[in-house]
Coordinates of C-alpha atoms and ligand atoms in Angstrom, one line a residue:
X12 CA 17.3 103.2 23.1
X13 CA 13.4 102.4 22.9
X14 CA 13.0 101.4 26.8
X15 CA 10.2 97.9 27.1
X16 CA 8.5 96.8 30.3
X17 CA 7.3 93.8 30.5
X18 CA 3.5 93.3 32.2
X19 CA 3.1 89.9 33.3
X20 CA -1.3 88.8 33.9
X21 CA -0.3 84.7 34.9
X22 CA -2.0 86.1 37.7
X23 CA -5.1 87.4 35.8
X24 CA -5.6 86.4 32.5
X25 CA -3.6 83.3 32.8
X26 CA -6.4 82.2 35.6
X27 CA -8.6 82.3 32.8
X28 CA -7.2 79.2 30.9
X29 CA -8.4 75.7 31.1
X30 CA -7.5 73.3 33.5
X31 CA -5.3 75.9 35.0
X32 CA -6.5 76.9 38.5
X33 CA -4.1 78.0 41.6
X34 CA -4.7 78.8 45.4
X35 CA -3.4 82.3 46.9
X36 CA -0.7 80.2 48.4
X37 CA 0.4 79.5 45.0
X38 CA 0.0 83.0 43.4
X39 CA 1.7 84.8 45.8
X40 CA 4.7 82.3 44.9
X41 CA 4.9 82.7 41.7
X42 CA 4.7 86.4 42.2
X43 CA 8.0 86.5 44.1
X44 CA 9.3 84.3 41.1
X45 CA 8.4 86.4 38.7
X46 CA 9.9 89.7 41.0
X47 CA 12.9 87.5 41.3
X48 CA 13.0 87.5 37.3
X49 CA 13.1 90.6 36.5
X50 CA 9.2 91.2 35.2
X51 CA 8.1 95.1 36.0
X52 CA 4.6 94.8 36.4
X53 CA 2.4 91.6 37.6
X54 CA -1.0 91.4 37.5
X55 CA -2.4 89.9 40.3
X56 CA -6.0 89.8 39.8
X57 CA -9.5 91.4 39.5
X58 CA -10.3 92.7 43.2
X59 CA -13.9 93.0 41.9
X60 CA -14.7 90.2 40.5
X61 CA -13.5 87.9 42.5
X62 CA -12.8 86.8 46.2
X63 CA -9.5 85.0 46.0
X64 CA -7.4 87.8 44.3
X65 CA -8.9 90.0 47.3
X66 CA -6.9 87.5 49.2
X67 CA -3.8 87.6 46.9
X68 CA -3.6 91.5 47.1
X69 CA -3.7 91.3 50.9
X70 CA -1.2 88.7 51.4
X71 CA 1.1 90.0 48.9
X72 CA 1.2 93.2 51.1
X73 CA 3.3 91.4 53.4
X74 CA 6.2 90.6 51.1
X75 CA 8.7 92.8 50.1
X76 CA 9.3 92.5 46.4
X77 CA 13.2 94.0 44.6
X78 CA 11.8 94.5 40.9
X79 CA 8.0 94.5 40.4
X80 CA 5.1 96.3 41.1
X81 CA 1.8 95.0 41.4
X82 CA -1.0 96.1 39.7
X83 CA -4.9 95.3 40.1
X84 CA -7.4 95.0 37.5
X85 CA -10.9 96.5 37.0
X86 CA -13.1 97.5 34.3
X87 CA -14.7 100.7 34.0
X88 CA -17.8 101.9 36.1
X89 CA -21.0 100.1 35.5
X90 CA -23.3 102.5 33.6
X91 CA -26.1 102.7 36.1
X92 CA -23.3 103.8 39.2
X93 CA -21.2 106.7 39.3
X94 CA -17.2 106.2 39.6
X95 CA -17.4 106.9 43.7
X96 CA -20.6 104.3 44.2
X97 CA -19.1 101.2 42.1
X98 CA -18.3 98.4 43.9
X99 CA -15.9 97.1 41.6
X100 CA -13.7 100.6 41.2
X101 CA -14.2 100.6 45.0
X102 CA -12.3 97.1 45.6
X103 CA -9.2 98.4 43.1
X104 CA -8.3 100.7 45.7
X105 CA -8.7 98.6 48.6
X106 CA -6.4 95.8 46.8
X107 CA -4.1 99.2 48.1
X108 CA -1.5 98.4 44.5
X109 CA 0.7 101.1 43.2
X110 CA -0.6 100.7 40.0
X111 CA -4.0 100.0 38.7
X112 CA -5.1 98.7 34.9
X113 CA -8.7 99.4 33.7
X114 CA -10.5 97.9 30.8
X115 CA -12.9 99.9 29.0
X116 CA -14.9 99.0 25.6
X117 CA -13.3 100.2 22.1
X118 CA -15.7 98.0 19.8
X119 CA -19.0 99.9 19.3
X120 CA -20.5 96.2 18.8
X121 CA -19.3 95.3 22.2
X122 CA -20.8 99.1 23.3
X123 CA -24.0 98.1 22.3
X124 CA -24.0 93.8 22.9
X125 CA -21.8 93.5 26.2
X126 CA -22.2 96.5 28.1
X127 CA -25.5 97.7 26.7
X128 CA -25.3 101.4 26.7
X129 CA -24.9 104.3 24.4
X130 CA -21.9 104.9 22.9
X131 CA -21.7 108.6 24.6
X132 CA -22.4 107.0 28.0
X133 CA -19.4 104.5 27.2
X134 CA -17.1 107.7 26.7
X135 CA -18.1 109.0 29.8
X136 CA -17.1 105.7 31.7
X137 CA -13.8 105.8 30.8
X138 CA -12.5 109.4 31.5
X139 CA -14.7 109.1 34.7
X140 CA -13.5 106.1 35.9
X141 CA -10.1 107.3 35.3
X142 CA -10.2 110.1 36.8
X143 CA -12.1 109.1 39.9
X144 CA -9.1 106.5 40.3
X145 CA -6.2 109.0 39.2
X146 CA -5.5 110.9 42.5
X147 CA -5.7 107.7 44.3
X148 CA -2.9 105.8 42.4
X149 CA 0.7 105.5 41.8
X150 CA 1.0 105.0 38.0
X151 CA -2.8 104.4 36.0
X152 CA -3.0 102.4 32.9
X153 CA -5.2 102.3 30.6
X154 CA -6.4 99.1 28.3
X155 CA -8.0 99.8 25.2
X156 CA -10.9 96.1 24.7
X157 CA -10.9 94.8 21.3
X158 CA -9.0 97.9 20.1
X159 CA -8.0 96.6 16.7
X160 CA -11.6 94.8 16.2
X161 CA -13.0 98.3 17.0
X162 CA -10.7 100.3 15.0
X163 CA -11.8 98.3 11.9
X164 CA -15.3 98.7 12.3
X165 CA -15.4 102.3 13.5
X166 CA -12.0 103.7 13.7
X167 CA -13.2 107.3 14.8
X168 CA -14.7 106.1 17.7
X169 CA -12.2 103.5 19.0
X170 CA -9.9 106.7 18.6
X171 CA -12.2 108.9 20.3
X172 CA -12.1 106.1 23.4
X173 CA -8.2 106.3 23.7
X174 CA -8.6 110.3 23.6
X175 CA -11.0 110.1 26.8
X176 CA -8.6 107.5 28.7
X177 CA -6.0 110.4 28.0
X178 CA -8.3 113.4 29.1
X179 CA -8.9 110.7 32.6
X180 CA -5.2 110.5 33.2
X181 CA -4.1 107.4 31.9
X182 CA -0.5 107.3 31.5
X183 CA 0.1 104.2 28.9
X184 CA -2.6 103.0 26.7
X185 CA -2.5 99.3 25.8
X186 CA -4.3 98.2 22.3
X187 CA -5.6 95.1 23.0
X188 CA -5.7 92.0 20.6
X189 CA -9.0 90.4 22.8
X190 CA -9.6 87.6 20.2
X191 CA -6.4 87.0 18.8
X192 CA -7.7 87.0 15.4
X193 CA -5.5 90.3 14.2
X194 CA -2.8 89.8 11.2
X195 CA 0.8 91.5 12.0
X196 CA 0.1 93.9 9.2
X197 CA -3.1 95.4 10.6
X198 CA -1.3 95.7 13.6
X199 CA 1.0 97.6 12.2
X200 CA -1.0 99.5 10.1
X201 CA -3.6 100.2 13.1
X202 CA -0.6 101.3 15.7
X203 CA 0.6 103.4 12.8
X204 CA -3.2 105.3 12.8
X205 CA -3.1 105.8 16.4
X206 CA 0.7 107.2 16.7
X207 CA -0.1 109.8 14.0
X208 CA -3.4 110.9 16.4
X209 CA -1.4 110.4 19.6
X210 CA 2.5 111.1 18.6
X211 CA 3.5 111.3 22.0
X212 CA 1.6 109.3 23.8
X213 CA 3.5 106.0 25.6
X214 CA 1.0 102.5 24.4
X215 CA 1.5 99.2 24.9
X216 CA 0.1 96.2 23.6
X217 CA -2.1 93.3 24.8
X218 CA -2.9 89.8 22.5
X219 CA -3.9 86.8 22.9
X220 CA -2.8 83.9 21.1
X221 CA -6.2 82.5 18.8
X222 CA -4.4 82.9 15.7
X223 CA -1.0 81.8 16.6
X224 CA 0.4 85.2 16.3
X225 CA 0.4 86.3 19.9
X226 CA 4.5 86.2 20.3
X227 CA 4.1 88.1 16.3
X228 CA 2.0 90.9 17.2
X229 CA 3.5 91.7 20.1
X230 CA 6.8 92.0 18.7
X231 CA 5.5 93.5 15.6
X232 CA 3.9 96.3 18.3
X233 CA 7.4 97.0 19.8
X234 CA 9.1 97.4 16.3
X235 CA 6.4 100.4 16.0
X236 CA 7.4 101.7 19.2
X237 CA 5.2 100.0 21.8
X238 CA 7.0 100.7 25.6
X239 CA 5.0 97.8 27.7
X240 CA 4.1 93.9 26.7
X241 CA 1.7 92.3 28.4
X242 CA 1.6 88.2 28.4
X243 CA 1.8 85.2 30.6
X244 CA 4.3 83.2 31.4
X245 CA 3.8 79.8 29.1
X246 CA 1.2 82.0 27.4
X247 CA -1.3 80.6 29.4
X248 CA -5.1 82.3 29.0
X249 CA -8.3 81.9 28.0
X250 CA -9.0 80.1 25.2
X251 CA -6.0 79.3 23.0
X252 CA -4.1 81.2 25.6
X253 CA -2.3 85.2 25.7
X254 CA 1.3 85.8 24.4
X255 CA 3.7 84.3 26.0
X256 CA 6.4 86.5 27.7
X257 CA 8.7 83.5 27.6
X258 CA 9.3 83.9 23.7
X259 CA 8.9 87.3 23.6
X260 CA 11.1 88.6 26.4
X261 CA 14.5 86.4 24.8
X262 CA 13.3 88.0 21.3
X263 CA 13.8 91.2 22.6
X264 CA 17.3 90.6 24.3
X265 CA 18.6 88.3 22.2
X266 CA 17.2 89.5 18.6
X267 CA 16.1 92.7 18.6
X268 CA 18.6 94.5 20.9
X269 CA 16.3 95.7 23.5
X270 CA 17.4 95.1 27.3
X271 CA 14.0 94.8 28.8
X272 CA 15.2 92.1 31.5
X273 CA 19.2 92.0 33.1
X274 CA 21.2 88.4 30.9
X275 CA 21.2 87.1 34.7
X276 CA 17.7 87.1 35.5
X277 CA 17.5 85.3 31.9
X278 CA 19.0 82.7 32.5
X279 CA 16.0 81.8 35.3
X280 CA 13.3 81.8 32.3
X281 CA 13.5 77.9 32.0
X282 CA 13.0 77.5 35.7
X283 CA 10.6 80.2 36.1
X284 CA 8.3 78.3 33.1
X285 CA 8.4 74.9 34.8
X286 CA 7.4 76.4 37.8
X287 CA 4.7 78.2 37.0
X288 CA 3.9 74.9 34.9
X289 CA 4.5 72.5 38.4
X290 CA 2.4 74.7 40.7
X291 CA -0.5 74.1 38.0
X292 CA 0.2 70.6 37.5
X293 CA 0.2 71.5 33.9
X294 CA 2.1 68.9 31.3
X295 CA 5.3 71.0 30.3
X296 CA 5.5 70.8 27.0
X297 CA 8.8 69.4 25.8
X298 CA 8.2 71.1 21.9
X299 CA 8.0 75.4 23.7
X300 CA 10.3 77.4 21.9
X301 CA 13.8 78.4 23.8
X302 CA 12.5 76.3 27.3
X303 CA 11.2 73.7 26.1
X304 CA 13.4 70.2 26.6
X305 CA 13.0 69.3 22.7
X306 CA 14.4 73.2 22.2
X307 CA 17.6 72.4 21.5
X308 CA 17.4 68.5 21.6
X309 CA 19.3 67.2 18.3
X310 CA 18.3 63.7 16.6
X311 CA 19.9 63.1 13.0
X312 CA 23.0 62.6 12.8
X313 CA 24.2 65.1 10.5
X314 CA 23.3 67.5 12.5
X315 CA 24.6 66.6 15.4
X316 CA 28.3 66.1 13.6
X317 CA 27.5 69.6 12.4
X318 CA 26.7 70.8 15.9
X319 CA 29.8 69.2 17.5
X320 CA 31.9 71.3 15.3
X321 CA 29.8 74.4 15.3
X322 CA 26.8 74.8 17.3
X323 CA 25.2 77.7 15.0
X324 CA 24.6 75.0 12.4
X325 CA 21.4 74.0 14.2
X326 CA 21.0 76.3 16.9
X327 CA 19.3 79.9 16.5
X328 CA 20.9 81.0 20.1
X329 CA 23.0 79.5 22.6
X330 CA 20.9 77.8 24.6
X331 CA 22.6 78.5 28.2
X332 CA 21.3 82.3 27.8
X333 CA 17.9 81.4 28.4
X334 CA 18.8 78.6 31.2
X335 CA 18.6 75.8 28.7
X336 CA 20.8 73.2 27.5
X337 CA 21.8 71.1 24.2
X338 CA 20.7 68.2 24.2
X339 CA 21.9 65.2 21.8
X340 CA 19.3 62.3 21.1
X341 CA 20.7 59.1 21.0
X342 CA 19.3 56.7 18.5
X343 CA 20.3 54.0 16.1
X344 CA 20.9 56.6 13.0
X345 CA 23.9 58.6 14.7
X346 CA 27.2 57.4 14.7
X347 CA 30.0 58.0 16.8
X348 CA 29.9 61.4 16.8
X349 CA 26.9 61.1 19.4
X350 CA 28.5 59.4 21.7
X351 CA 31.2 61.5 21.8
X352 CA 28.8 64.7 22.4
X353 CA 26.6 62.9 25.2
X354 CA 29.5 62.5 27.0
X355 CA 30.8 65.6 26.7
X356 CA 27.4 66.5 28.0
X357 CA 27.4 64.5 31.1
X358 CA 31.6 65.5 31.6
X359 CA 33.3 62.0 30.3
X360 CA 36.0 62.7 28.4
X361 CA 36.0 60.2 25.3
X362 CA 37.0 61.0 21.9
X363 CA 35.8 59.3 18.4
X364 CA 38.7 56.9 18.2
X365 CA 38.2 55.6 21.8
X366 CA 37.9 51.9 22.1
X367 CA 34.9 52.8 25.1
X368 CA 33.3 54.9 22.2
X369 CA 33.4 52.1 20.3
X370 CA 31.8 49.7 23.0
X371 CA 29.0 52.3 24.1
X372 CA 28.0 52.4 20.3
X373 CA 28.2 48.3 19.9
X374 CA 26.2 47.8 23.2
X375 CA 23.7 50.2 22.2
X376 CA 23.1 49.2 18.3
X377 CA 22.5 45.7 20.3
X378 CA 20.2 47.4 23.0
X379 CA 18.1 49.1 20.5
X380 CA 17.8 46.0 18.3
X381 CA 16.2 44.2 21.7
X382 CA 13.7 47.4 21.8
X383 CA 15.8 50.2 24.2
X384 CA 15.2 53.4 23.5
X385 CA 17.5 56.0 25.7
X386 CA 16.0 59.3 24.2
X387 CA 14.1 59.6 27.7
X388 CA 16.3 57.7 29.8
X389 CA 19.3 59.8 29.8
X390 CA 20.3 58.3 33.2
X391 CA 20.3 54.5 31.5
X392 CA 22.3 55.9 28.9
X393 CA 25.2 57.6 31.8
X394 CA 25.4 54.7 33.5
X395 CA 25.5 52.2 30.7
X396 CA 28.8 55.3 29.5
X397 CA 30.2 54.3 33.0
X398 CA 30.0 51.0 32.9
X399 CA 31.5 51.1 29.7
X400 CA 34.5 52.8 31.3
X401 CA 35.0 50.8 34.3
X402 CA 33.1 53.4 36.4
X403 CA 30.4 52.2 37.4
X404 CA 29.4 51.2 41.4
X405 CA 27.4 49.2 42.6
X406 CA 25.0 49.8 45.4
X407 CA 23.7 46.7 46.1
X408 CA 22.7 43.5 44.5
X409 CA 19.6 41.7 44.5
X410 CA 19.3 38.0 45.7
X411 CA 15.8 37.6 45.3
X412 CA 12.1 39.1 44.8
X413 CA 8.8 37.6 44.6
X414 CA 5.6 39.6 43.5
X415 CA 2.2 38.3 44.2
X416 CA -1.0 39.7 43.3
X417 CA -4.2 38.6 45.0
X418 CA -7.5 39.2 44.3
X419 CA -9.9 37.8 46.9
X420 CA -13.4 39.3 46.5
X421 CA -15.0 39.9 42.6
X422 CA -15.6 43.8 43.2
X423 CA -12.7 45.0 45.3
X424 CA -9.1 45.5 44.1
X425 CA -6.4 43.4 44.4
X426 CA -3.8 43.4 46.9
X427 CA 0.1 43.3 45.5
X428 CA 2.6 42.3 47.9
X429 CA 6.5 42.2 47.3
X430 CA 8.9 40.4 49.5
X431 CA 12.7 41.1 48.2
X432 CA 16.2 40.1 49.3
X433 CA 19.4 42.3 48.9
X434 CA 22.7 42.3 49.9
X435 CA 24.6 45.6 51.0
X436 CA 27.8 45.5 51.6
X437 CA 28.2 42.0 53.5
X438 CA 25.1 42.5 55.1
X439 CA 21.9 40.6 54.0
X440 CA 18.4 42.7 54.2
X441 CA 15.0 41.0 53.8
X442 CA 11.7 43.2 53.7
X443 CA 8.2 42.8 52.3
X444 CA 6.0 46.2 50.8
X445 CA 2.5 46.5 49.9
X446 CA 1.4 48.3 46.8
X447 CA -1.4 49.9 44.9
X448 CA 0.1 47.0 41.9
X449 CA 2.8 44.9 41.8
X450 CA 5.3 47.3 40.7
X451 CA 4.2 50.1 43.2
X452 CA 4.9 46.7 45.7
X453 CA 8.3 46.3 44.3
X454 CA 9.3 49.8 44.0
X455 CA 8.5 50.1 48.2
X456 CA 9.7 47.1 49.7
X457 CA 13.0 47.5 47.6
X458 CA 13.4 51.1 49.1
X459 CA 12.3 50.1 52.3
X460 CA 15.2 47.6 52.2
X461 CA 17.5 50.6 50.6
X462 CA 16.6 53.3 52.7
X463 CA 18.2 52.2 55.9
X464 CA 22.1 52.2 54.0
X465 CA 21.2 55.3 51.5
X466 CA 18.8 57.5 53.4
X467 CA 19.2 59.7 50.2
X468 CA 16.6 57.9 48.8
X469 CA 14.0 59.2 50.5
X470 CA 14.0 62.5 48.7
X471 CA 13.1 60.9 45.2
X472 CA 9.9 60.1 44.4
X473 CA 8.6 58.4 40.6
X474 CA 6.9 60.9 39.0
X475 CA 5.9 59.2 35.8
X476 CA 5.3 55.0 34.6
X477 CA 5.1 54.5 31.0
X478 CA 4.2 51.1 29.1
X479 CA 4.8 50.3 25.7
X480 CA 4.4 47.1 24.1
X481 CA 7.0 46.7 21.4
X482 CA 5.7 44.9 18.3
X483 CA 6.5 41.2 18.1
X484 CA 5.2 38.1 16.0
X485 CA 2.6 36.9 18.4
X486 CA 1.0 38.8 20.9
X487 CA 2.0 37.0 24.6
X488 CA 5.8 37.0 23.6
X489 CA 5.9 40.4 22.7
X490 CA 8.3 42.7 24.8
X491 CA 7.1 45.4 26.8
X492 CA 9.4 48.2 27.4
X493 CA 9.1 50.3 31.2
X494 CA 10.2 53.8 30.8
X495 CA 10.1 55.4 34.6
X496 CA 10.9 59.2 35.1
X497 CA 12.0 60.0 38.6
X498 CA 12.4 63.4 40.8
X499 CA 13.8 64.8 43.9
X500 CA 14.0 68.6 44.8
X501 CA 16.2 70.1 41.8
X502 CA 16.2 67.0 39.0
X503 CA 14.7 64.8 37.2
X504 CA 15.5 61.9 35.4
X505 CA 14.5 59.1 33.2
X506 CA 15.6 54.9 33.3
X507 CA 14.3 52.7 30.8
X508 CA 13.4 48.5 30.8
X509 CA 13.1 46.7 28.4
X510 CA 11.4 42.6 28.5
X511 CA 8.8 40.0 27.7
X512 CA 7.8 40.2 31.1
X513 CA 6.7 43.7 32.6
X514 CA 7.4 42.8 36.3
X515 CA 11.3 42.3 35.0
X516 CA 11.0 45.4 32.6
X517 CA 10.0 47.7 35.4
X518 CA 12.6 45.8 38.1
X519 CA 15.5 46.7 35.1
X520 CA 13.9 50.7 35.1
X521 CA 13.2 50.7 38.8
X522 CA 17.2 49.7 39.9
X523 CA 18.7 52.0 37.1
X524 CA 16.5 55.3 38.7
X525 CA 17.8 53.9 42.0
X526 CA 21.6 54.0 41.0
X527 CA 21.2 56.9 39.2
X528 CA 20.0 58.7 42.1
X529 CA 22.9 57.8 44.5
X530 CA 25.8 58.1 41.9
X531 CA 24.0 61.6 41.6
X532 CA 24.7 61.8 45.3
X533 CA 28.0 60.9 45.3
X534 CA 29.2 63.3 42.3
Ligands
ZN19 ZN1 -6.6 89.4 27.8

């Protein structure tokens, strides 16, 4: 059975994308994330080129990791320095890695433009650098620049490049897909070229995503026999970003039979993408392929009464392999059926017939006739289900709040003050918050109240306000609906508002996220 490691460069090229920027602190965490999935090699940076991966590779040093190996990342000797005088081959080997990946220039244009030598004196780079680094390494990759752009210009010479990595000691060579802007045919036609030159010889491949065909070509790669994938987790990289492992490594467990991580380590890929994603403060994005919270979210009602009875109808895998879950939308257009899946979802047993099926689905066509919408407030919809069913608790109840919002001065801010009174128990509690805006105000002098009888709720936070103005017939009396998405350490969850005025909307949104939060607590 064809063997596939996987080569994860987050660390590396991932760095490289927009907006995407970690500390050591945060690399050397998701290293141990991605050793605790499974991956074989990580990346974790280019010692020479800059001064915070010198800092990853000698914190990393200090952890003790099960799966992975780290590798460093260079390019080949400058052509003014021998291998033994350049500073950049000379910080590889001080990031002390058992493996080490160098770059060296396939594309005669980039030979010429980029590094601006001879083509001969390009050859010599890479076996020198190779070799200079061989004795001094564990395990010595080698990847091939702009291989597939170079082989279509001048396909002797990008094959004479691969043949001088070998003669330096490489012991993989990775074609690289540099600008993304490769077909899956000439991939496979190009790897077909280079395995009748090199039959024996292990490669690998490297692409990046600028045609939306990173996840493509890397697969198509590993159909011709490719033994190591290299990508990011997310696909985050330069530009429109590399391949991401994410889709690929499921496509090669699930699909095309090839084991290259253990079925419990996959089931951490949906965590292991938000938190690479969290670390960032990157948007996740709810549309990603097999992780993504849309990947197996189902809307139209025939399919989910097609789903309920078989979930292949709709479903290219089970979603729990790759740690995520089915998810069933709730809107207007979906009948009973719905209801009867969502609670499954969230463990209430109700069936079609069920006179509280019944009531969920009357209270909700009324709901979303006033401008509800529960597709992101999952926790709103449970606890209207318990309600329905007599289940529901309450926590406290509110006697009164008042909200003012004072501006005393033309160029400063205003000042929001809440005061609120709420009864626990028999006991009567009466506090008064600041806040950055009346609804921040609310939001603390209601916990501050709270807190003291439910200490719980000092682990959530609100992670996310959204306002919507819902179309009306004249613009004052339209309704506004709050939808507020709330976290603590391992969930997160959304509560929704909906009314004319936006200091009730976002009271209606705040309480449900509150009682959400300790019914969590106390299941
Ligand atoms: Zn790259």
């Amino acid at each position: 059975m064809q063997k596939v490691k996987i080569y994860d460069t987050t660390l590396r090229d991932g760095t490289q994308a927009e907006d995407f920027s970690i500390s050591v602190e945060d690399k050397v965490r998701i290293a141990m994330k991605l050793d605790d999935l499974g991956i074989h090699y990580i990346e974790g940076g280019w010692p020479g080129s800059n001064p915070r991966d010198v800092g990853f590779f000698k914190e990393i040093q200090h952890y003790h990791l099960k799966n992975a190996q780290i590798a460093a990342f260079g390019a080949t000797c400058h052509p003014t320095k021998t291998p033994e005088t350049d500073h950049n081959l000379k910080a590889m080997l001080t990031a002390k890695t058992p493996v080490a990946t160098i770059f060296g220039k396939s594309w005669t244009v980039h030979v010429r433009d980029a590094l601006r030598t001879t083509l001969d004196r390009n050859l010599q780079l890479i076996k020198a650098s190779l070799a200079y680094l061989r004795p001094q390494v564990k395990t010595l990759f080698y990847d091939a620049e702009h291989f597939f752009d170079g082989f279509r210009d001048d396909p002797e010479y990008a094959l004479i490049t691969l043949e001088k990595a070998l003669e330096g000691g490489a012991e993989c060579l990775i074609l690289c897909d540099t600008n993304g802007g490769n077909l899956p045919r000439t991939i496979q036609e190009i790897i077909s070229a280079v395995k009748e030159r090199f039959p024996t010889v292990p490669f690998g491949i490297h692409v990046h995503n600028d045609s939306d065909l990173a996840v493509a070509n890397s697969l198509v790669a590993v159909e011709m026999g490719a033994v190591q994938v290299q990508g990011t987790i997310n696909g985050i990289g330069e530009r429109c970003g590399n391949a991401d492992l994410v889709s690929i490594v499921p496509n090669l467990c699930l699909k095309m039979g090839i084991p290259c991580m253990a079925p419990e380590n996959l089931v951490k890929l949906r965590t292991v993408s938000r938190f690479v994603l969290e670390l960032a403060n990157v948007p996740s994005n709810k549309y990603q392929p097999f992780v993504g919270r849309s990947a197996f979210a189902h809307k139209g009602g025939v399919h989910i009464s097609a789903v309920e009875r078989n979930p292949r109808t709709y479903e290219h895998i089970d979603p729990v392999l790759v740690g995520n879950r089915r998810r069933v939308l709730v809107s207007d257009l979906s009948g009973r059926a719905t209801i009867k899946l969502k609670a499954q979802d969230y463990g209430l047993p109700i069936s079609k017939k069920d006179p509280v099926a019944m009531q969920v689905l009357e209270e909700l066509k009324d709901l979303e006739h006033q401008g509800f919408q529960f597709e992101a407030a999952e926790a709103s919809f449970e606890l209207l289900i318990n309600k329905a069913m007599g289940k529901s608790k309450r926590y406290f109840e509110l006697v009164s709040f008042r909200v003012i919002d004072q501006k005393l001065c033309e160029d400063r801010a205003p000042v929001a003050e809440a005061t609120i009174r709420v009864k626990v128990g028999g006991h009567i509690e009466h506090t008064a918050a600041l806040g950055n805006g009346p609804v921040n105000a609310l939001d603390n002098a209601l916990r501050k109240a709270l807190e003291k009888f439910y200490p719980e709720l000092k682990e959530m936070e609100l992670s996310d306000y959204k306002v919507r103005v819902l179309p009306g017939r004249d613009g004052t009396a339209a309704r506004v609906r709050v939808l507020i998405e709330s976290r603590d350490d391992n969930d997160h969850w959304g509560t929704v508002g909906v009314s004319h005025d936006i200091i009730e909307a976002s009271w209606q949104a705040l309480v449900d996220s509150i009682n959400y939060k300790m019914y969590k607590a106390e299941k």
